[in-house]
Amino acid sequence: MANNDATGLDLRQVIERFPKDALLIRRLWMANQDFRIVCEDYALARRTLVTFESLADAHQKPDEVADYLSVVADLEAEIRALLGAAAQSTGDT
């Protein structure tokens, strides 16, 4: 598992993206290793995207930026699905 600083960052980024589900996100983070892994992957993909976008020659490498935009979107969809499944199973809809 990630260290405390990374853990907070990973969780914060997910909560910023899905603020209405903050409580459920915290519960899943504590109880579900698969959810934590997806959140960590999401945070890493977002950090990498920001890095690519900030490069001076980013406009010359649109494929790399597009790849990470796609990865971020896919991970957001996965997180959304996990949140939906968890909300349904606990009645938090």
PDB file of N, CA and C in Angstrom, residues 5-77:
ATOM      1  N   ASP A   5       1.337  10.057   2.819  1.00  0.00           N
ATOM      2  CA  ASP A   5       1.182  11.227   1.960  1.00  0.00           C
ATOM      3  C   ASP A   5       0.507  10.851   0.652  1.00  0.00           C
ATOM      4  N   ALA A   6       0.963   9.784   0.024  1.00  0.00           N
ATOM      5  CA  ALA A   6       0.368   9.345  -1.236  1.00  0.00           C
ATOM      6  C   ALA A   6      -1.060   8.885  -1.018  1.00  0.00           C
ATOM      7  N   THR A   7      -1.318   8.206   0.076  1.00  0.00           N
ATOM      8  CA  THR A   7      -2.658   7.734   0.370  1.00  0.00           C
ATOM      9  C   THR A   7      -3.625   8.906   0.450  1.00  0.00           C
ATOM     10  N   GLY A   8      -3.255   9.942   1.165  1.00  0.00           N
ATOM     11  CA  GLY A   8      -4.113  11.112   1.284  1.00  0.00           C
ATOM     12  C   GLY A   8      -4.354  11.769  -0.049  1.00  0.00           C
ATOM     13  N   LEU A   9      -3.305  11.846  -0.871  1.00  0.00           N
ATOM     14  CA  LEU A   9      -3.429  12.452  -2.184  1.00  0.00           C
ATOM     15  C   LEU A   9      -4.341  11.617  -3.073  1.00  0.00           C
ATOM     16  N   ASP A  10      -4.152  10.305  -3.072  1.00  0.00           N
ATOM     17  CA  ASP A  10      -4.976   9.423  -3.893  1.00  0.00           C
ATOM     18  C   ASP A  10      -6.446   9.562  -3.516  1.00  0.00           C
ATOM     19  N   LEU A  11      -6.722   9.541  -2.250  1.00  0.00           N
ATOM     20  CA  LEU A  11      -8.091   9.642  -1.774  1.00  0.00           C
ATOM     21  C   LEU A  11      -8.671  11.029  -2.058  1.00  0.00           C
ATOM     22  N   ARG A  12      -7.893  12.059  -1.841  1.00  0.00           N
ATOM     23  CA  ARG A  12      -8.363  13.425  -2.063  1.00  0.00           C
ATOM     24  C   ARG A  12      -8.745  13.650  -3.528  1.00  0.00           C
ATOM     25  N   GLN A  13      -7.947  13.127  -4.444  1.00  0.00           N
ATOM     26  CA  GLN A  13      -8.251  13.306  -5.855  1.00  0.00           C
ATOM     27  C   GLN A  13      -9.562  12.634  -6.239  1.00  0.00           C
ATOM     28  N   VAL A  14      -9.828  11.477  -5.676  1.00  0.00           N
ATOM     29  CA  VAL A  14     -11.080  10.781  -5.969  1.00  0.00           C
ATOM     30  C   VAL A  14     -12.261  11.544  -5.364  1.00  0.00           C
ATOM     31  N   ILE A  15     -12.097  12.025  -4.142  1.00  0.00           N
ATOM     32  CA  ILE A  15     -13.176  12.783  -3.495  1.00  0.00           C
ATOM     33  C   ILE A  15     -13.440  14.087  -4.246  1.00  0.00           C
ATOM     34  N   GLU A  16     -12.378  14.735  -4.738  1.00  0.00           N
ATOM     35  CA  GLU A  16     -12.570  15.955  -5.527  1.00  0.00           C
ATOM     36  C   GLU A  16     -13.364  15.673  -6.796  1.00  0.00           C
ATOM     37  N   ARG A  17     -13.166  14.508  -7.379  1.00  0.00           N
ATOM     38  CA  ARG A  17     -13.877  14.144  -8.613  1.00  0.00           C
ATOM     39  C   ARG A  17     -15.305  13.705  -8.323  1.00  0.00           C
ATOM     40  N   PHE A  18     -15.531  13.060  -7.192  1.00  0.00           N
ATOM     41  CA  PHE A  18     -16.850  12.532  -6.820  1.00  0.00           C
ATOM     42  C   PHE A  18     -17.242  13.043  -5.433  1.00  0.00           C
ATOM     43  N   PRO A  19     -17.409  14.345  -5.266  1.00  0.00           N
ATOM     44  CA  PRO A  19     -17.620  14.912  -3.922  1.00  0.00           C
ATOM     45  C   PRO A  19     -18.909  14.436  -3.229  1.00  0.00           C
ATOM     46  N   LYS A  20     -19.930  14.132  -3.977  1.00  0.00           N
ATOM     47  CA  LYS A  20     -21.188  13.679  -3.360  1.00  0.00           C
ATOM     48  C   LYS A  20     -21.042  12.298  -2.725  1.00  0.00           C
ATOM     49  N   ASP A  21     -20.011  11.582  -3.125  1.00  0.00           N
ATOM     50  CA  ASP A  21     -19.799  10.227  -2.618  1.00  0.00           C
ATOM     51  C   ASP A  21     -18.645  10.145  -1.619  1.00  0.00           C
ATOM     52  N   ALA A  22     -18.287  11.270  -1.012  1.00  0.00           N
ATOM     53  CA  ALA A  22     -17.106  11.319  -0.139  1.00  0.00           C
ATOM     54  C   ALA A  22     -17.172  10.284   0.986  1.00  0.00           C
ATOM     55  N   LEU A  23     -18.296  10.159   1.636  1.00  0.00           N
ATOM     56  CA  LEU A  23     -18.416   9.204   2.740  1.00  0.00           C
ATOM     57  C   LEU A  23     -18.251   7.770   2.249  1.00  0.00           C
ATOM     58  N   LEU A  24     -18.914   7.452   1.162  1.00  0.00           N
ATOM     59  CA  LEU A  24     -18.808   6.105   0.596  1.00  0.00           C
ATOM     60  C   LEU A  24     -17.378   5.828   0.131  1.00  0.00           C
ATOM     61  N   ILE A  25     -16.727   6.815  -0.465  1.00  0.00           N
ATOM     62  CA  ILE A  25     -15.341   6.665  -0.903  1.00  0.00           C
ATOM     63  C   ILE A  25     -14.453   6.334   0.289  1.00  0.00           C
ATOM     64  N   ARG A  26     -14.623   7.035   1.382  1.00  0.00           N
ATOM     65  CA  ARG A  26     -13.807   6.766   2.574  1.00  0.00           C
ATOM     66  C   ARG A  26     -14.060   5.361   3.114  1.00  0.00           C
ATOM     67  N   ARG A  27     -15.329   4.957   3.127  1.00  0.00           N
ATOM     68  CA  ARG A  27     -15.646   3.606   3.608  1.00  0.00           C
ATOM     69  C   ARG A  27     -15.021   2.540   2.719  1.00  0.00           C
ATOM     70  N   LEU A  28     -15.166   2.710   1.405  1.00  0.00           N
ATOM     71  CA  LEU A  28     -14.598   1.731   0.485  1.00  0.00           C
ATOM     72  C   LEU A  28     -13.072   1.704   0.570  1.00  0.00           C
ATOM     73  N   TRP A  29     -12.474   2.874   0.729  1.00  0.00           N
ATOM     74  CA  TRP A  29     -11.017   2.961   0.843  1.00  0.00           C
ATOM     75  C   TRP A  29     -10.525   2.100   2.009  1.00  0.00           C
ATOM     76  N   MET A  30     -11.238   2.158   3.113  1.00  0.00           N
ATOM     77  CA  MET A  30     -10.833   1.409   4.308  1.00  0.00           C
ATOM     78  C   MET A  30     -11.098  -0.094   4.171  1.00  0.00           C
ATOM     79  N   ALA A  31     -12.128  -0.459   3.404  1.00  0.00           N
ATOM     80  CA  ALA A  31     -12.581  -1.845   3.417  1.00  0.00           C
ATOM     81  C   ALA A  31     -12.246  -2.651   2.160  1.00  0.00           C
ATOM     82  N   ASN A  32     -11.874  -1.991   1.082  1.00  0.00           N
ATOM     83  CA  ASN A  32     -11.792  -2.698  -0.192  1.00  0.00           C
ATOM     84  C   ASN A  32     -10.448  -2.428  -0.874  1.00  0.00           C
ATOM     85  N   GLN A  33      -9.587  -3.417  -0.889  1.00  0.00           N
ATOM     86  CA  GLN A  33      -8.269  -3.257  -1.481  1.00  0.00           C
ATOM     87  C   GLN A  33      -8.353  -2.977  -2.978  1.00  0.00           C
ATOM     88  N   ASP A  34      -9.269  -3.616  -3.680  1.00  0.00           N
ATOM     89  CA  ASP A  34      -9.418  -3.372  -5.114  1.00  0.00           C
ATOM     90  C   ASP A  34      -9.781  -1.910  -5.380  1.00  0.00           C
ATOM     91  N   PHE A  35     -10.636  -1.340  -4.552  1.00  0.00           N
ATOM     92  CA  PHE A  35     -11.011   0.063  -4.691  1.00  0.00           C
ATOM     93  C   PHE A  35      -9.781   0.959  -4.474  1.00  0.00           C
ATOM     94  N   ARG A  36      -8.985   0.643  -3.453  1.00  0.00           N
ATOM     95  CA  ARG A  36      -7.777   1.431  -3.190  1.00  0.00           C
ATOM     96  C   ARG A  36      -6.827   1.398  -4.383  1.00  0.00           C
ATOM     97  N   ILE A  37      -6.672   0.239  -4.975  1.00  0.00           N
ATOM     98  CA  ILE A  37      -5.772   0.100  -6.124  1.00  0.00           C
ATOM     99  C   ILE A  37      -6.252   0.951  -7.289  1.00  0.00           C
ATOM    100  N   VAL A  38      -7.552   0.927  -7.558  1.00  0.00           N
ATOM    101  CA  VAL A  38      -8.101   1.743  -8.643  1.00  0.00           C
ATOM    102  C   VAL A  38      -7.884   3.225  -8.339  1.00  0.00           C
ATOM    103  N   CYS A  39      -8.092   3.627  -7.100  1.00  0.00           N
ATOM    104  CA  CYS A  39      -7.886   5.025  -6.703  1.00  0.00           C
ATOM    105  C   CYS A  39      -6.424   5.427  -6.852  1.00  0.00           C
ATOM    106  N   GLU A  40      -5.521   4.553  -6.473  1.00  0.00           N
ATOM    107  CA  GLU A  40      -4.094   4.838  -6.623  1.00  0.00           C
ATOM    108  C   GLU A  40      -3.719   4.958  -8.098  1.00  0.00           C
ATOM    109  N   ASP A  41      -4.265   4.065  -8.920  1.00  0.00           N
ATOM    110  CA  ASP A  41      -4.016   4.139 -10.361  1.00  0.00           C
ATOM    111  C   ASP A  41      -4.572   5.439 -10.940  1.00  0.00           C
ATOM    112  N   TYR A  42      -5.745   5.829 -10.482  1.00  0.00           N
ATOM    113  CA  TYR A  42      -6.372   7.067 -10.939  1.00  0.00           C
ATOM    114  C   TYR A  42      -5.507   8.278 -10.587  1.00  0.00           C
ATOM    115  N   ALA A  43      -5.044   8.336  -9.364  1.00  0.00           N
ATOM    116  CA  ALA A  43      -4.204   9.458  -8.932  1.00  0.00           C
ATOM    117  C   ALA A  43      -2.908   9.494  -9.737  1.00  0.00           C
ATOM    118  N   LEU A  44      -2.303   8.347  -9.976  1.00  0.00           N
ATOM    119  CA  LEU A  44      -1.076   8.288 -10.762  1.00  0.00           C
ATOM    120  C   LEU A  44      -1.331   8.754 -12.197  1.00  0.00           C
ATOM    121  N   ALA A  45      -2.419   8.310 -12.781  1.00  0.00           N
ATOM    122  CA  ALA A  45      -2.741   8.716 -14.148  1.00  0.00           C
ATOM    123  C   ALA A  45      -2.986  10.221 -14.236  1.00  0.00           C
ATOM    124  N   ARG A  46      -3.677  10.773 -13.241  1.00  0.00           N
ATOM    125  CA  ARG A  46      -3.906  12.225 -13.242  1.00  0.00           C
ATOM    126  C   ARG A  46      -2.603  12.996 -13.082  1.00  0.00           C
ATOM    127  N   ARG A  47      -1.734  12.539 -12.186  1.00  0.00           N
ATOM    128  CA  ARG A  47      -0.443  13.214 -12.013  1.00  0.00           C
ATOM    129  C   ARG A  47       0.384  13.149 -13.297  1.00  0.00           C
ATOM    130  N   THR A  48       0.366  11.994 -13.963  1.00  0.00           N
ATOM    131  CA  THR A  48       1.111  11.843 -15.206  1.00  0.00           C
ATOM    132  C   THR A  48       0.518  12.728 -16.297  1.00  0.00           C
ATOM    133  N   LEU A  49      -0.795  12.809 -16.363  1.00  0.00           N
ATOM    134  CA  LEU A  49      -1.451  13.680 -17.333  1.00  0.00           C
ATOM    135  C   LEU A  49      -1.042  15.131 -17.125  1.00  0.00           C
ATOM    136  N   VAL A  50      -1.056  15.584 -15.892  1.00  0.00           N
ATOM    137  CA  VAL A  50      -0.646  16.956 -15.585  1.00  0.00           C
ATOM    138  C   VAL A  50       0.803  17.175 -16.016  1.00  0.00           C
ATOM    139  N   THR A  51       1.654  16.193 -15.776  1.00  0.00           N
ATOM    140  CA  THR A  51       3.054  16.305 -16.178  1.00  0.00           C
ATOM    141  C   THR A  51       3.178  16.435 -17.693  1.00  0.00           C
ATOM    142  N   PHE A  52       2.486  15.554 -18.433  1.00  0.00           N
ATOM    143  CA  PHE A  52       2.530  15.631 -19.893  1.00  0.00           C
ATOM    144  C   PHE A  52       2.001  16.967 -20.394  1.00  0.00           C
ATOM    145  N   GLU A  53       0.896  17.420 -19.824  1.00  0.00           N
ATOM    146  CA  GLU A  53       0.290  18.676 -20.279  1.00  0.00           C
ATOM    147  C   GLU A  53       1.181  19.882 -19.984  1.00  0.00           C
ATOM    148  N   SER A  54       2.019  19.777 -18.966  1.00  0.00           N
ATOM    149  CA  SER A  54       2.851  20.918 -18.587  1.00  0.00           C
ATOM    150  C   SER A  54       4.174  20.973 -19.341  1.00  0.00           C
ATOM    151  N   LEU A  55       4.492  19.951 -20.100  1.00  0.00           N
ATOM    152  CA  LEU A  55       5.734  19.960 -20.864  1.00  0.00           C
ATOM    153  C   LEU A  55       5.666  21.013 -21.964  1.00  0.00           C
ATOM    154  N   ALA A  56       6.788  21.655 -22.217  1.00  0.00           N
ATOM    155  CA  ALA A  56       6.841  22.710 -23.230  1.00  0.00           C
ATOM    156  C   ALA A  56       6.438  22.196 -24.613  1.00  0.00           C
ATOM    157  N   ASP A  57       6.732  20.926 -24.885  1.00  0.00           N
ATOM    158  CA  ASP A  57       6.409  20.384 -26.204  1.00  0.00           C
ATOM    159  C   ASP A  57       5.142  19.514 -26.196  1.00  0.00           C
ATOM    160  N   ALA A  58       4.284  19.709 -25.220  1.00  0.00           N
ATOM    161  CA  ALA A  58       3.068  18.900 -25.107  1.00  0.00           C
ATOM    162  C   ALA A  58       2.219  18.983 -26.370  1.00  0.00           C
ATOM    163  N   HIS A  59       2.162  20.165 -26.968  1.00  0.00           N
ATOM    164  CA  HIS A  59       1.356  20.334 -28.177  1.00  0.00           C
ATOM    165  C   HIS A  59       1.901  19.512 -29.351  1.00  0.00           C
ATOM    166  N   GLN A  60       3.139  19.094 -29.241  1.00  0.00           N
ATOM    167  CA  GLN A  60       3.753  18.271 -30.281  1.00  0.00           C
ATOM    168  C   GLN A  60       3.554  16.775 -30.017  1.00  0.00           C
ATOM    169  N   LYS A  61       2.988  16.458 -28.862  1.00  0.00           N
ATOM    170  CA  LYS A  61       2.783  15.053 -28.490  1.00  0.00           C
ATOM    171  C   LYS A  61       1.326  14.820 -28.074  1.00  0.00           C
ATOM    172  N   PRO A  62       0.401  15.112 -28.961  1.00  0.00           N
ATOM    173  CA  PRO A  62      -1.011  14.982 -28.576  1.00  0.00           C
ATOM    174  C   PRO A  62      -1.427  13.540 -28.268  1.00  0.00           C
ATOM    175  N   ASP A  63      -0.711  12.567 -28.846  1.00  0.00           N
ATOM    176  CA  ASP A  63      -1.073  11.170 -28.590  1.00  0.00           C
ATOM    177  C   ASP A  63      -0.851  10.776 -27.135  1.00  0.00           C
ATOM    178  N   GLU A  64       0.254  11.239 -26.540  1.00  0.00           N
ATOM    179  CA  GLU A  64       0.524  10.914 -25.143  1.00  0.00           C
ATOM    180  C   GLU A  64      -0.530  11.536 -24.229  1.00  0.00           C
ATOM    181  N   VAL A  65      -0.865  12.783 -24.492  1.00  0.00           N
ATOM    182  CA  VAL A  65      -1.888  13.456 -23.693  1.00  0.00           C
ATOM    183  C   VAL A  65      -3.230  12.747 -23.870  1.00  0.00           C
ATOM    184  N   ALA A  66      -3.569  12.414 -25.110  1.00  0.00           N
ATOM    185  CA  ALA A  66      -4.837  11.719 -25.377  1.00  0.00           C
ATOM    186  C   ALA A  66      -4.879  10.357 -24.699  1.00  0.00           C
ATOM    187  N   ASP A  67      -3.742   9.659 -24.687  1.00  0.00           N
ATOM    188  CA  ASP A  67      -3.693   8.350 -24.029  1.00  0.00           C
ATOM    189  C   ASP A  67      -4.017   8.482 -22.542  1.00  0.00           C
ATOM    190  N   TYR A  68      -3.422   9.463 -21.890  1.00  0.00           N
ATOM    191  CA  TYR A  68      -3.668   9.622 -20.458  1.00  0.00           C
ATOM    192  C   TYR A  68      -5.054  10.179 -20.175  1.00  0.00           C
ATOM    193  N   LEU A  69      -5.590  11.001 -21.064  1.00  0.00           N
ATOM    194  CA  LEU A  69      -6.987  11.437 -20.911  1.00  0.00           C
ATOM    195  C   LEU A  69      -7.911  10.225 -20.960  1.00  0.00           C
ATOM    196  N   SER A  70      -7.607   9.294 -21.844  1.00  0.00           N
ATOM    197  CA  SER A  70      -8.403   8.071 -21.963  1.00  0.00           C
ATOM    198  C   SER A  70      -8.268   7.192 -20.722  1.00  0.00           C
ATOM    199  N   VAL A  71      -7.042   7.057 -20.222  1.00  0.00           N
ATOM    200  CA  VAL A  71      -6.814   6.251 -19.017  1.00  0.00           C
ATOM    201  C   VAL A  71      -7.569   6.860 -17.835  1.00  0.00           C
ATOM    202  N   VAL A  72      -7.480   8.170 -17.669  1.00  0.00           N
ATOM    203  CA  VAL A  72      -8.182   8.850 -16.577  1.00  0.00           C
ATOM    204  C   VAL A  72      -9.689   8.624 -16.709  1.00  0.00           C
ATOM    205  N   ALA A  73     -10.224   8.772 -17.912  1.00  0.00           N
ATOM    206  CA  ALA A  73     -11.667   8.566 -18.123  1.00  0.00           C
ATOM    207  C   ALA A  73     -12.073   7.123 -17.814  1.00  0.00           C
ATOM    208  N   ASP A  74     -11.254   6.166 -18.243  1.00  0.00           N
ATOM    209  CA  ASP A  74     -11.557   4.754 -17.958  1.00  0.00           C
ATOM    210  C   ASP A  74     -11.549   4.478 -16.454  1.00  0.00           C
ATOM    211  N   LEU A  75     -10.574   5.027 -15.752  1.00  0.00           N
ATOM    212  CA  LEU A  75     -10.498   4.817 -14.308  1.00  0.00           C
ATOM    213  C   LEU A  75     -11.658   5.517 -13.592  1.00  0.00           C
ATOM    214  N   GLU A  76     -12.060   6.685 -14.066  1.00  0.00           N
ATOM    215  CA  GLU A  76     -13.224   7.355 -13.485  1.00  0.00           C
ATOM    216  C   GLU A  76     -14.470   6.502 -13.673  1.00  0.00           C
ATOM    217  N   ALA A  77     -14.614   5.889 -14.834  1.00  0.00           N
ATOM    218  CA  ALA A  77     -15.762   5.009 -15.078  1.00  0.00           C
ATOM    219  C   ALA A  77     -15.725   3.799 -14.152  1.00  0.00           C
TER     220      ALA A  77
END
